[in-house]
PDB file of C-alpha atoms and ligand atoms in Angstrom:
ATOM      1  CA  UNK A   1      59.031  -0.976  53.643  1.00 53.00           C
ATOM      2  CA  UNK A   2      58.397   0.094  50.066  1.00 64.00           C
ATOM      3  CA  UNK A   3      57.394   3.751  49.743  1.00 89.00           C
ATOM      4  CA  UNK A   4      59.867   6.563  50.218  1.00 95.00           C
ATOM      5  CA  UNK A   5      57.411   9.117  51.583  1.00 98.00           C
ATOM      6  CA  UNK A   6      59.954  11.934  51.909  1.00 98.00           C
ATOM      7  CA  UNK A   7      61.502  11.499  48.440  1.00 96.00           C
ATOM      8  CA  UNK A   8      65.221  11.513  47.728  1.00 93.00           C
ATOM      9  CA  UNK A   9      67.155  13.233  50.526  1.00 93.00           C
ATOM     10  CA  UNK A  10      69.246  16.221  49.490  1.00 94.00           C
ATOM     11  CA  UNK A  11      70.123  18.671  52.258  1.00 95.00           C
ATOM     12  CA  UNK A  12      68.745  16.080  54.685  1.00 97.00           C
ATOM     13  CA  UNK A  13      67.220  18.829  56.838  1.00 97.00           C
ATOM     14  CA  UNK A  14      63.637  18.794  58.089  1.00 98.00           C
ATOM     15  CA  UNK A  15      62.467  22.242  59.165  1.00 98.00           C
ATOM     16  CA  UNK A  16      60.352  22.241  62.318  1.00 98.00           C
ATOM     17  CA  UNK A  17      57.654  24.772  61.389  1.00 98.00           C
ATOM     18  CA  UNK A  18      56.884  25.349  65.061  1.00 98.00           C
ATOM     19  CA  UNK A  19      55.496  28.835  65.044  1.00 98.00           C
ATOM     20  CA  UNK A  20      51.808  28.869  65.834  1.00 97.00           C
ATOM     21  CA  UNK A  21      50.417  30.488  62.698  1.00 98.00           C
ATOM     22  CA  UNK A  22      50.644  29.575  59.041  1.00 98.00           C
ATOM     23  CA  UNK A  23      51.761  33.097  58.136  1.00 98.00           C
ATOM     24  CA  UNK A  24      54.698  33.150  60.541  1.00 98.00           C
ATOM     25  CA  UNK A  25      55.971  29.808  59.224  1.00 98.00           C
ATOM     26  CA  UNK A  26      55.346  30.809  55.606  1.00 98.00           C
ATOM     27  CA  UNK A  27      57.564  33.882  56.022  1.00 98.00           C
ATOM     28  CA  UNK A  28      60.480  31.602  56.994  1.00 98.00           C
ATOM     29  CA  UNK A  29      59.650  28.892  54.455  1.00 98.00           C
ATOM     30  CA  UNK A  30      59.613  31.479  51.650  1.00 98.00           C
ATOM     31  CA  UNK A  31      63.298  32.070  52.418  1.00 97.00           C
ATOM     32  CA  UNK A  32      64.550  28.539  53.089  1.00 98.00           C
ATOM     33  CA  UNK A  33      62.287  26.216  51.153  1.00 96.00           C
ATOM     34  CA  UNK A  34      65.037  25.329  48.644  1.00 96.00           C
ATOM     35  CA  UNK A  35      67.399  24.420  51.484  1.00 96.00           C
ATOM     36  CA  UNK A  36      65.246  21.805  53.212  1.00 97.00           C
ATOM     37  CA  UNK A  37      63.764  18.435  52.229  1.00 98.00           C
ATOM     38  CA  UNK A  38      60.683  18.156  54.472  1.00 98.00           C
ATOM     39  CA  UNK A  39      58.400  20.484  56.464  1.00 98.00           C
ATOM     40  CA  UNK A  40      57.458  19.226  59.936  1.00 98.00           C
ATOM     41  CA  UNK A  41      54.360  20.516  61.730  1.00 98.00           C
ATOM     42  CA  UNK A  42      53.476  19.895  65.353  1.00 97.00           C
ATOM     43  CA  UNK A  43      50.425  20.246  67.534  1.00 97.00           C
ATOM     44  CA  UNK A  44      50.398  24.016  68.303  1.00 97.00           C
ATOM     45  CA  UNK A  45      50.246  24.885  64.595  1.00 98.00           C
ATOM     46  CA  UNK A  46      47.670  22.175  63.793  1.00 98.00           C
ATOM     47  CA  UNK A  47      45.488  23.184  66.756  1.00 98.00           C
ATOM     48  CA  UNK A  48      45.688  26.818  65.686  1.00 98.00           C
ATOM     49  CA  UNK A  49      45.133  26.421  61.948  1.00 98.00           C
ATOM     50  CA  UNK A  50      43.333  23.093  61.721  1.00 98.00           C
ATOM     51  CA  UNK A  51      44.589  19.954  59.943  1.00 98.00           C
ATOM     52  CA  UNK A  52      44.093  21.523  56.496  1.00 98.00           C
ATOM     53  CA  UNK A  53      47.335  23.423  57.172  1.00 98.00           C
ATOM     54  CA  UNK A  54      49.098  20.169  56.197  1.00 98.00           C
ATOM     55  CA  UNK A  55      47.757  20.332  52.629  1.00 98.00           C
ATOM     56  CA  UNK A  56      48.193  24.095  52.415  1.00 98.00           C
ATOM     57  CA  UNK A  57      51.911  23.775  53.241  1.00 98.00           C
ATOM     58  CA  UNK A  58      52.325  20.805  50.883  1.00 98.00           C
ATOM     59  CA  UNK A  59      50.695  22.623  47.975  1.00 98.00           C
ATOM     60  CA  UNK A  60      52.335  25.991  48.584  1.00 98.00           C
ATOM     61  CA  UNK A  61      55.895  24.824  49.140  1.00 98.00           C
ATOM     62  CA  UNK A  62      55.836  21.570  47.134  1.00 98.00           C
ATOM     63  CA  UNK A  63      57.533  19.666  49.956  1.00 98.00           C
ATOM     64  CA  UNK A  64      56.386  16.610  51.891  1.00 98.00           C
ATOM     65  CA  UNK A  65      54.812  17.506  55.241  1.00 98.00           C
ATOM     66  CA  UNK A  66      55.575  15.390  58.314  1.00 99.00           C
ATOM     67  CA  UNK A  67      52.857  15.628  60.998  1.00 98.00           C
ATOM     68  CA  UNK A  68      54.681  15.369  64.328  1.00 98.00           C
ATOM     69  CA  UNK A  69      51.487  14.862  66.330  1.00 98.00           C
ATOM     70  CA  UNK A  70      53.060  12.354  68.780  1.00 98.00           C
ATOM     71  CA  UNK A  71      50.150   9.943  68.519  1.00 98.00           C
ATOM     72  CA  UNK A  72      49.850   8.071  71.846  1.00 98.00           C
ATOM     73  CA  UNK A  73      46.385   6.784  72.646  1.00 98.00           C
ATOM     74  CA  UNK A  74      44.282   3.653  72.390  1.00 98.00           C
ATOM     75  CA  UNK A  75      44.143   2.200  68.881  1.00 98.00           C
ATOM     76  CA  UNK A  76      40.683   3.385  67.825  1.00 98.00           C
ATOM     77  CA  UNK A  77      41.701   6.962  68.612  1.00 98.00           C
ATOM     78  CA  UNK A  78      45.209   6.648  67.133  1.00 98.00           C
ATOM     79  CA  UNK A  79      43.831   5.542  63.778  1.00 98.00           C
ATOM     80  CA  UNK A  80      41.599   8.617  63.544  1.00 98.00           C
ATOM     81  CA  UNK A  81      44.644  10.868  63.836  1.00 98.00           C
ATOM     82  CA  UNK A  82      46.558   8.831  61.258  1.00 98.00           C
ATOM     83  CA  UNK A  83      43.590   9.027  58.847  1.00 98.00           C
ATOM     84  CA  UNK A  84      43.297  12.777  59.462  1.00 98.00           C
ATOM     85  CA  UNK A  85      46.921  13.202  58.392  1.00 98.00           C
ATOM     86  CA  UNK A  86      46.375  10.992  55.326  1.00 98.00           C
ATOM     87  CA  UNK A  87      43.183  12.790  54.315  1.00 98.00           C
ATOM     88  CA  UNK A  88      44.953  16.135  54.528  1.00 98.00           C
ATOM     89  CA  UNK A  89      47.833  15.095  52.281  1.00 98.00           C
ATOM     90  CA  UNK A  90      50.502  14.469  54.939  1.00 98.00           C
ATOM     91  CA  UNK A  91      53.547  12.398  54.004  1.00 98.00           C
ATOM     92  CA  UNK A  92      54.254  10.907  57.438  1.00 98.00           C
ATOM     93  CA  UNK A  93      53.066  10.959  61.024  1.00 98.00           C
ATOM     94  CA  UNK A  94      54.972  10.555  64.301  1.00 98.00           C
ATOM     95  CA  UNK A  95      53.575   7.862  66.587  1.00 98.00           C
ATOM     96  CA  UNK A  96      54.961   7.020  70.040  1.00 98.00           C
ATOM     97  CA  UNK A  97      56.424   3.519  70.144  1.00 98.00           C
ATOM     98  CA  UNK A  98      55.256   2.847  73.706  1.00 98.00           C
ATOM     99  CA  UNK A  99      51.638   2.410  72.552  1.00 98.00           C
ATOM    100  CA  UNK A 100      52.648  -1.165  71.718  1.00 98.00           C
ATOM    101  CA  UNK A 101      52.416  -3.538  68.760  1.00 98.00           C
ATOM    102  CA  UNK A 102      48.613  -3.832  68.515  1.00 98.00           C
ATOM    103  CA  UNK A 103      48.143  -0.062  68.322  1.00 98.00           C
ATOM    104  CA  UNK A 104      51.093   0.348  65.954  1.00 98.00           C
ATOM    105  CA  UNK A 105      49.742  -2.332  63.623  1.00 98.00           C
ATOM    106  CA  UNK A 106      46.373  -0.555  63.568  1.00 98.00           C
ATOM    107  CA  UNK A 107      48.132   2.741  62.791  1.00 98.00           C
ATOM    108  CA  UNK A 108      50.076   1.114  59.942  1.00 98.00           C
ATOM    109  CA  UNK A 109      46.848  -0.346  58.536  1.00 98.00           C
ATOM    110  CA  UNK A 110      45.116   3.037  58.771  1.00 98.00           C
ATOM    111  CA  UNK A 111      48.081   4.648  57.013  1.00 98.00           C
ATOM    112  CA  UNK A 112      47.441   2.246  54.114  1.00 96.00           C
ATOM    113  CA  UNK A 113      50.652   3.100  52.219  1.00 92.00           C
ATOM    114  CA  UNK A 114      49.480   6.733  51.957  1.00 97.00           C
ATOM    115  CA  UNK A 115      51.411   7.977  54.984  1.00 98.00           C
ATOM    116  CA  UNK A 116      54.663   6.770  56.550  1.00 98.00           C
ATOM    117  CA  UNK A 117      54.661   5.883  60.240  1.00 98.00           C
ATOM    118  CA  UNK A 118      57.686   7.237  62.113  1.00 98.00           C
ATOM    119  CA  UNK A 119      58.106   5.923  65.638  1.00 98.00           C
ATOM    120  CA  UNK A 120      59.134   8.323  68.430  1.00 98.00           C
ATOM    121  CA  UNK A 121      61.764   6.509  70.527  1.00 98.00           C
ATOM    122  CA  UNK A 122      63.804   8.674  72.885  1.00 98.00           C
ATOM    123  CA  UNK A 123      63.158  12.279  73.881  1.00 97.00           C
ATOM    124  CA  UNK A 124      66.128  14.641  73.669  1.00 95.00           C
ATOM    125  CA  UNK A 125      65.456  16.516  76.900  1.00 94.00           C
ATOM    126  CA  UNK A 126      67.308  15.405  80.067  1.00 94.00           C
ATOM    127  CA  UNK A 127      64.144  13.733  81.388  1.00 95.00           C
ATOM    128  CA  UNK A 128      64.019  11.693  78.183  1.00 95.00           C
ATOM    129  CA  UNK A 129      66.961   9.687  79.530  1.00 95.00           C
ATOM    130  CA  UNK A 130      64.930   8.595  82.552  1.00 97.00           C
ATOM    131  CA  UNK A 131      61.943   6.814  80.987  1.00 97.00           C
ATOM    132  CA  UNK A 132      62.300   6.785  77.197  1.00 97.00           C
ATOM    133  CA  UNK A 133      66.009   5.926  76.755  1.00 97.00           C
ATOM    134  CA  UNK A 134      65.800   2.601  78.653  1.00 97.00           C
ATOM    135  CA  UNK A 135      63.076   1.305  76.314  1.00 98.00           C
ATOM    136  CA  UNK A 136      64.269   2.917  73.069  1.00 98.00           C
ATOM    137  CA  UNK A 137      66.283  -0.068  71.762  1.00 98.00           C
ATOM    138  CA  UNK A 138      63.347  -2.433  72.280  1.00 98.00           C
ATOM    139  CA  UNK A 139      61.064   0.038  70.514  1.00 98.00           C
ATOM    140  CA  UNK A 140      63.525   0.283  67.614  1.00 98.00           C
ATOM    141  CA  UNK A 141      63.472  -3.528  67.277  1.00 98.00           C
ATOM    142  CA  UNK A 142      59.681  -3.375  67.176  1.00 98.00           C
ATOM    143  CA  UNK A 143      59.760  -0.643  64.484  1.00 98.00           C
ATOM    144  CA  UNK A 144      62.017  -2.864  62.373  1.00 98.00           C
ATOM    145  CA  UNK A 145      59.844  -5.956  62.910  1.00 98.00           C
ATOM    146  CA  UNK A 146      56.737  -4.031  61.863  1.00 98.00           C
ATOM    147  CA  UNK A 147      58.483  -2.582  58.797  1.00 98.00           C
ATOM    148  CA  UNK A 148      57.678   1.005  59.722  1.00 98.00           C
ATOM    149  CA  UNK A 149      58.911   3.856  57.529  1.00 98.00           C
ATOM    150  CA  UNK A 150      61.294   5.032  60.226  1.00 98.00           C
ATOM    151  CA  UNK A 151      62.091   6.113  63.741  1.00 98.00           C
ATOM    152  CA  UNK A 152      63.038   9.254  65.618  1.00 98.00           C
ATOM    153  CA  UNK A 153      66.386   9.394  67.434  1.00 98.00           C
ATOM    154  CA  UNK A 154      68.010  12.044  69.643  1.00 97.00           C
ATOM    155  CA  UNK A 155      70.188  14.225  67.394  1.00 97.00           C
ATOM    156  CA  UNK A 156      72.068  15.525  70.421  1.00 95.00           C
ATOM    157  CA  UNK A 157      73.252  11.952  71.268  1.00 97.00           C
ATOM    158  CA  UNK A 158      75.069  10.600  68.168  1.00 97.00           C
ATOM    159  CA  UNK A 159      76.000   7.350  69.946  1.00 97.00           C
ATOM    160  CA  UNK A 160      72.296   6.617  70.329  1.00 98.00           C
ATOM    161  CA  UNK A 161      71.697   7.265  66.614  1.00 98.00           C
ATOM    162  CA  UNK A 162      74.446   4.726  65.756  1.00 98.00           C
ATOM    163  CA  UNK A 163      72.888   2.170  68.086  1.00 98.00           C
ATOM    164  CA  UNK A 164      69.410   2.664  66.655  1.00 98.00           C
ATOM    165  CA  UNK A 165      70.769   2.423  63.094  1.00 98.00           C
ATOM    166  CA  UNK A 166      72.500  -0.857  63.996  1.00 98.00           C
ATOM    167  CA  UNK A 167      69.175  -2.201  65.280  1.00 98.00           C
ATOM    168  CA  UNK A 168      66.863  -1.133  62.445  1.00 98.00           C
ATOM    169  CA  UNK A 169      69.254  -1.682  59.527  1.00 97.00           C
ATOM    170  CA  UNK A 170      70.090   0.576  56.586  1.00 97.00           C
ATOM    171  CA  UNK A 171      66.666   1.088  54.987  1.00 96.00           C
ATOM    172  CA  UNK A 172      64.297   2.879  57.442  1.00 98.00           C
ATOM    173  CA  UNK A 173      64.678   6.636  57.818  1.00 98.00           C
ATOM    174  CA  UNK A 174      65.891   8.061  61.131  1.00 98.00           C
ATOM    175  CA  UNK A 175      64.743  11.606  61.897  1.00 98.00           C
ATOM    176  CA  UNK A 176      66.927  13.281  64.516  1.00 98.00           C
ATOM    177  CA  UNK A 177      65.681  16.165  66.606  1.00 97.00           C
ATOM    178  CA  UNK A 178      67.822  18.260  68.919  1.00 94.00           C
ATOM    179  CA  UNK A 179      70.045  19.697  66.159  1.00 95.00           C
ATOM    180  CA  UNK A 180      70.921  23.375  66.492  1.00 93.00           C
ATOM    181  CA  UNK A 181      69.261  24.888  69.566  1.00 93.00           C
ATOM    182  CA  UNK A 182      69.817  21.760  71.685  1.00 90.00           C
ATOM    183  CA  UNK A 183      73.453  21.332  70.652  1.00 91.00           C
ATOM    184  CA  UNK A 184      73.213  18.519  68.075  1.00 94.00           C
ATOM    185  CA  UNK A 185      75.293  18.947  64.889  1.00 95.00           C
ATOM    186  CA  UNK A 186      73.946  18.020  61.455  1.00 96.00           C
ATOM    187  CA  UNK A 187      77.195  16.450  60.261  1.00 95.00           C
ATOM    188  CA  UNK A 188      77.554  14.347  63.424  1.00 96.00           C
ATOM    189  CA  UNK A 189      73.971  13.137  62.949  1.00 97.00           C
ATOM    190  CA  UNK A 190      74.725  12.126  59.366  1.00 96.00           C
ATOM    191  CA  UNK A 191      77.989  10.381  60.329  1.00 96.00           C
ATOM    192  CA  UNK A 192      76.136   8.437  63.013  1.00 97.00           C
ATOM    193  CA  UNK A 193      73.611   7.103  60.505  1.00 98.00           C
ATOM    194  CA  UNK A 194      70.764   9.602  60.751  1.00 98.00           C
ATOM    195  CA  UNK A 195      68.794  10.229  57.573  1.00 98.00           C
ATOM    196  CA  UNK A 196      67.484  13.681  58.473  1.00 98.00           C
ATOM    197  CA  UNK A 197      68.168  16.334  61.084  1.00 97.00           C
ATOM    198  CA  UNK A 198      65.127  18.151  62.423  1.00 98.00           C
ATOM    199  CA  UNK A 199      65.936  21.839  62.968  1.00 97.00           C
ATOM    200  CA  UNK A 200      63.550  24.399  64.387  1.00 97.00           C
ATOM    201  CA  UNK A 201      64.653  27.385  66.437  1.00 96.00           C
ATOM    202  CA  UNK A 202      68.210  27.493  65.039  1.00 96.00           C
ATOM    203  CA  UNK A 203      66.652  28.431  61.688  1.00 97.00           C
ATOM    204  CA  UNK A 204      63.340  30.154  62.358  1.00 97.00           C
ATOM    205  CA  UNK A 205      64.558  32.479  65.124  1.00 97.00           C
ATOM    206  CA  UNK A 206      67.724  33.452  63.213  1.00 96.00           C
ATOM    207  CA  UNK A 207      68.021  36.969  61.869  1.00 96.00           C
ATOM    208  CA  UNK A 208      68.877  35.429  58.485  1.00 97.00           C
ATOM    209  CA  UNK A 209      67.149  32.004  58.262  1.00 97.00           C
ATOM    210  CA  UNK A 210      68.737  31.206  54.896  1.00 96.00           C
ATOM    211  CA  UNK A 211      72.257  31.789  56.226  1.00 96.00           C
ATOM    212  CA  UNK A 212      71.364  29.755  59.330  1.00 95.00           C
ATOM    213  CA  UNK A 213      70.182  26.843  57.175  1.00 95.00           C
ATOM    214  CA  UNK A 214      73.403  27.016  55.123  1.00 94.00           C
ATOM    215  CA  UNK A 215      75.476  26.985  58.312  1.00 93.00           C
ATOM    216  CA  UNK A 216      73.645  23.853  59.504  1.00 93.00           C
ATOM    217  CA  UNK A 217      74.369  21.928  56.281  1.00 89.00           C
ATOM    218  CA  UNK A 218      78.019  23.008  55.876  1.00 86.00           C
ATOM    219  CA  UNK A 219      80.208  19.883  55.634  1.00 62.00           C
ATOM    220  CA  UNK A 220      77.380  17.597  54.517  1.00 64.00           C
ATOM    221  CA  UNK A 221      79.345  16.408  51.476  1.00 54.00           C
ATOM    222  CA  UNK A 222      81.281  14.044  53.758  1.00 55.00           C
ATOM    223  CA  UNK A 223      78.155  12.238  54.944  1.00 61.00           C
ATOM    224  CA  UNK A 224      78.022   8.484  54.331  1.00 62.00           C
ATOM    225  CA  UNK A 225      75.726   7.054  51.639  1.00 62.00           C
ATOM    226  CA  UNK A 226      72.137   6.189  52.500  1.00 68.00           C
ATOM    227  CA  UNK A 227      70.565   2.753  52.280  1.00 61.00           C
ATOM    228  CA  UNK A 228      67.267   4.176  51.022  1.00 58.00           C
ATOM    229  CA  UNK A 229      65.484   2.941  47.954  1.00 51.00           C
ATOM    230  CA  UNK A 230      64.086   5.582  45.580  1.00 41.00           C
TER     231      UNK A 230
HETATM  232  P1  XMP B 301      64.148  22.748  67.983  1.00 67.30           P
HETATM  233  O1  XMP B 301      63.676  24.162  68.008  1.00 67.30           O
HETATM  234  O2  XMP B 301      64.664  22.250  69.296  1.00 67.30           O
HETATM  235  O3  XMP B 301      62.807  21.914  67.639  1.00 67.30           O
HETATM  236  O4  XMP B 301      65.109  22.475  66.847  1.00 67.30           O
HETATM  237  C1  XMP B 301      62.741  20.514  67.679  1.00 67.30           C
HETATM  238  C2  XMP B 301      61.503  20.029  67.009  1.00 67.30           C
HETATM  239  O5  XMP B 301      61.498  18.591  67.007  1.00 67.30           O
HETATM  240  C3  XMP B 301      60.323  18.112  67.668  1.00 67.30           C
HETATM  241  N1  XMP B 301      60.665  16.872  68.391  1.00 67.30           N
HETATM  242  C4  XMP B 301      61.504  16.770  69.366  1.00 67.30           C
HETATM  243  N2  XMP B 301      62.229  17.720  69.914  1.00 67.30           N
HETATM  244  N3  XMP B 301      63.140  16.077  71.335  1.00 67.30           N
HETATM  245  C5  XMP B 301      63.052  17.363  70.888  1.00 67.30           C
HETATM  246  O6  XMP B 301      63.752  18.216  71.377  1.00 67.30           O
HETATM  247  C6  XMP B 301      62.433  15.081  70.836  1.00 67.30           C
HETATM  248  O7  XMP B 301      62.561  13.943  71.244  1.00 67.30           O
HETATM  249  C7  XMP B 301      61.567  15.457  69.791  1.00 67.30           C
HETATM  250  N4  XMP B 301      60.757  14.765  69.014  1.00 67.30           N
HETATM  251  C8  XMP B 301      60.229  15.660  68.159  1.00 67.30           C
HETATM  252  C9  XMP B 301      59.856  19.256  68.557  1.00 67.30           C
HETATM  253  O8  XMP B 301      58.478  19.178  68.819  1.00 67.30           O
HETATM  254  C10 XMP B 301      60.208  20.445  67.685  1.00 67.30           C
HETATM  255  O9  XMP B 301      59.225  20.586  66.680  1.00 67.30           O
END
């Protein structure tokens, strides 16, 4: 793993820009852009605005954009989505680990050092414990073997973040969803070895998004050092 697609972490917060229009997300990003490291987009926004929204956000807010498109198909379809993210200036793309090594290798080849591949491991919702948690450690081993940019982990289960960090080693990023609205705490995520917390509703539905972002990062100065290369 050579490229640090998200740059040097500072607040270590990824905002989930989950509202369905560019304008709604831009109104929040105008207020909190200095307080976050990465902008994450997911399928409702990309379906609504088209994939060019990735470049528009990158250019407007001068932050890396992470396309959380949960790629999970046969390889020749997966690679089209990865290329679409690359061609629209995305920094990274989320790909489900359960698609298996052949599909993941094809995705990594399609990414061609332009886009980081982040593997989705274990969903944070209660049902995520049923099917995704039992395979998450094996998927994390596969992510490490393939030298992927990083993995997802459940930010509302710090013990699982620690386990995944112990499997993948210090270098790959771990993006942790479930912080804020689902009960996960940013500082606990950092202490457990997460690289970034993903925060959506706790910031964008707040009356004062900037104050909400500051509340999320309070106490970050005690977080352990990262193993990332610049
Ligand atoms: P909230 O509003 O819950 O948004 O902070 C979470 C964001 O992260 C994305 N995402 C996940 N969310 N479990 C989640 O709860 C997961 O495993 C997961 N993976 C990604 C979600 O789509 C939203 O953008």
